[in-house]
Tab-separated table of C-alpha atoms in Angstrom:
chain	number	residue	atom	x	y	z
A	378	MET	CA	-2.708	5.119	12.471
A	379	SER	CA	-0.633	8.485	11.678
A	380	VAL	CA	3.358	8.657	10.316
A	381	ASN	CA	5.518	10.913	12.140
A	382	ASP	CA	7.326	13.524	9.846
A	383	ALA	CA	11.006	10.920	9.519
A	384	GLU	CA	9.210	8.414	8.137
A	385	ALA	CA	6.985	10.352	5.743
A	386	LYS	CA	10.751	11.899	4.015
A	387	GLU	CA	12.397	8.613	4.263
A	388	ALA	CA	9.595	7.165	2.491
A	389	PHE	CA	9.206	10.423	0.047
A	390	ALA	CA	12.747	10.564	-0.390
A	391	LEU	CA	13.472	6.600	-1.797
A	392	PHE	CA	11.148	7.651	-4.560
A	393	ASP	CA	13.020	11.213	-5.031
A	394	LYS	CA	14.832	8.938	-8.010
A	395	ARG	CA	16.440	12.831	-10.051
A	396	GLY	CA	16.510	13.758	-6.368
A	397	ALA	CA	15.001	17.524	-7.042
A	398	GLY	CA	12.023	17.387	-4.158
A	399	THR	CA	9.622	16.119	-5.425
A	400	ILE	CA	8.275	12.380	-6.548
A	401	PRO	CA	5.956	11.674	-9.632
A	402	ASN	CA	2.349	11.715	-9.023
A	403	ASP	CA	2.150	7.822	-10.904
A	404	SER	CA	4.155	6.867	-7.589
A	405	LEU	CA	1.840	8.777	-5.027
A	406	GLY	CA	-0.036	5.917	-4.822
A	407	ASP	CA	3.124	3.330	-3.970
A	408	VAL	CA	4.287	6.063	-1.480
A	409	LEU	CA	1.292	6.095	0.499
A	410	ARG	CA	0.805	2.385	0.721
A	411	ALA	CA	4.466	2.037	2.161
A	412	LEU	CA	3.559	3.978	4.655
A	413	GLY	CA	0.186	2.595	6.258
A	414	GLN	CA	-2.023	4.421	3.742
A	415	ASN	CA	-4.900	2.185	1.353
A	416	PRO	CA	-6.391	3.962	-1.271
A	417	THR	CA	-8.352	2.891	-4.189
A	418	GLN	CA	-7.058	3.264	-7.508
A	419	ARG	CA	-9.728	5.466	-8.079
A	420	GLU	CA	-8.529	8.278	-5.407
A	421	VAL	CA	-4.952	8.284	-6.527
A	422	ALA	CA	-5.824	9.057	-9.805
A	423	GLN	CA	-7.850	11.251	-8.111
A	424	LEU	CA	-5.207	13.052	-5.829
A	425	ALA	CA	-2.192	12.867	-8.066
A	426	SER	CA	-5.041	14.597	-10.636
A	427	GLN	CA	-4.833	17.870	-8.036
A	428	VAL	CA	-1.432	17.961	-7.934
A	429	GLY	CA	0.251	17.883	-11.525
A	430	PRO	CA	3.247	15.450	-13.169
A	431	ASP	CA	5.204	16.206	-10.270
A	432	ILE	CA	4.461	15.865	-6.407
A	433	SER	CA	6.371	18.548	-3.848
A	434	TYR	CA	7.283	17.209	-0.381
A	435	ASP	CA	4.698	19.854	0.849
A	436	ALA	CA	2.039	18.871	-1.439
A	437	PHE	CA	2.351	15.396	-0.678
A	438	LEU	CA	1.955	15.994	2.648
A	439	GLN	CA	-1.148	17.221	2.891
A	440	ILE	CA	-2.425	14.217	0.632
A	441	LEU	CA	-1.124	11.630	3.234
A	442	HIS	CA	-2.572	13.439	6.220
A	443	ARG	CA	-6.160	14.452	4.233
A	444	GLU	CA	-8.686	13.521	6.477
A	445	GLY	CA	-9.747	9.954	5.684
A	446	GLY	CA	-6.632	8.652	4.783
A	447	PHE	CA	-5.742	6.101	7.467
A	448	ASP	CA	-9.204	4.527	7.358
A	449	PRO	CA	-9.244	1.223	7.035
A	450	ALA	CA	-10.193	-0.538	3.621
A	451	GLY	CA	-12.932	-2.551	5.168
A	452	THR	CA	-13.675	-4.924	8.221
A	453	ALA	CA	-13.435	-8.183	7.969
A	454	ASP	CA	-16.734	-8.966	8.206
A	455	GLU	CA	-17.285	-6.150	5.640
A	456	PHE	CA	-15.317	-7.805	3.419
A	457	ILE	CA	-17.008	-11.781	4.475
A	458	ARG	CA	-20.891	-10.880	3.794
A	459	GLY	CA	-19.218	-8.899	-0.067
A	460	PHE	CA	-18.585	-12.763	-0.377
A	461	GLN	CA	-20.954	-14.597	0.513
A	462	VAL	CA	-23.002	-12.855	-2.081
A	463	PHE	CA	-20.861	-15.817	-4.356
A	464	ASP	CA	-21.698	-18.521	-1.299
A	465	LYS	CA	-25.176	-20.814	-3.130
A	466	ASP	CA	-24.566	-23.397	-0.494
A	467	GLY	CA	-24.065	-21.038	2.211
A	468	LYS	CA	-21.645	-23.167	3.660
A	469	GLY	CA	-18.261	-20.388	3.466
A	470	PHE	CA	-16.777	-21.660	0.652
A	471	ILE	CA	-15.707	-20.525	-2.458
A	472	GLY	CA	-14.619	-21.566	-5.711
A	473	GLN	CA	-11.033	-21.474	-5.902
A	474	GLY	CA	-11.178	-20.751	-10.345
A	475	GLU	CA	-14.588	-17.590	-8.840
A	476	LEU	CA	-12.176	-16.040	-6.226
A	477	LYS	CA	-9.649	-15.286	-9.009
A	478	TYR	CA	-12.501	-14.136	-11.066
A	479	VAL	CA	-13.914	-12.143	-8.649
A	480	LEU	CA	-11.057	-10.225	-7.596
A	481	THR	CA	-9.651	-9.540	-11.733
A	482	SER	CA	-12.748	-8.867	-12.614
A	483	LEU	CA	-15.004	-6.676	-10.094
A	484	GLY	CA	-14.196	-3.531	-7.939
A	485	GLU	CA	-10.766	-2.953	-7.394
A	486	LYS	CA	-9.089	-5.500	-9.972
A	487	LEU	CA	-5.669	-7.249	-9.514
A	488	SER	CA	-4.001	-8.181	-11.966
A	489	ASP	CA	-3.236	-12.296	-11.838
A	490	GLU	CA	0.657	-11.498	-10.240
A	491	GLU	CA	-1.507	-10.495	-7.385
A	492	VAL	CA	-4.186	-12.564	-6.667
A	493	ASP	CA	-1.241	-15.588	-7.127
A	494	GLU	CA	0.691	-13.446	-4.338
A	495	LEU	CA	-2.951	-13.052	-2.891
A	496	LEU	CA	-3.226	-16.872	-3.058
A	497	LYS	CA	0.065	-18.548	-1.145
A	498	GLY	CA	-0.775	-20.543	1.696
A	499	VAL	CA	-4.485	-20.133	1.319
A	500	GLN	CA	-5.723	-23.855	1.884
A	501	VAL	CA	-7.783	-25.162	-0.832
A	502	THR	CA	-9.766	-28.216	-0.361
A	503	SER	CA	-9.559	-31.350	-2.663
A	504	ASP	CA	-12.530	-30.264	-4.761
A	505	GLY	CA	-10.690	-26.718	-5.450
A	506	ASN	CA	-12.893	-24.586	-2.598
A	507	ILE	CA	-11.131	-21.821	-0.238
A	508	HIS	CA	-13.109	-21.216	2.841
A	509	TYR	CA	-13.157	-17.455	2.751
A	510	GLU	CA	-14.073	-16.443	6.192
A	511	THR	CA	-10.363	-17.719	7.023
A	512	PHE	CA	-9.482	-15.942	3.906
A	513	VAL	CA	-10.507	-12.812	4.604
A	514	ARG	CA	-8.707	-12.901	8.336
A	515	GLN	CA	-5.299	-14.668	6.338
A	516	ILE	CA	-5.122	-11.450	4.380
A	517	LEU	CA	-6.281	-9.365	7.246
A	518	GLY	CA	-3.452	-9.891	9.994
A	519	GLN	CA	-5.976	-12.153	12.096
């Protein structure tokens, strides 16, 4: 995926609240995600530390078009293999509570609100389990 100049300018302008031709570096991750990238919090922090407190449009374009910027965060199979670690019975399910714990405590931690949003519309069995392959494919839109 790539972004044309008009899309990049529009997204940048939405975050340029002062009209100064810059965005605050704490908005960098939001702008990149709005344009289809999926950087980790660590990657956003590293990129932001290289440009200072405010990011010019030219600096933003260099960040946007960096190598690997539009690479996917992972494949469905990679996420499913990750969930298999928590599938003690090997039946394809993970407990809803355990899933919430994993998402809020390990790796790229999500907030409780973000997890609740992710779990909206996810089928939960009567004993509180989630079929993680279906969950992953639903989240990834596959």
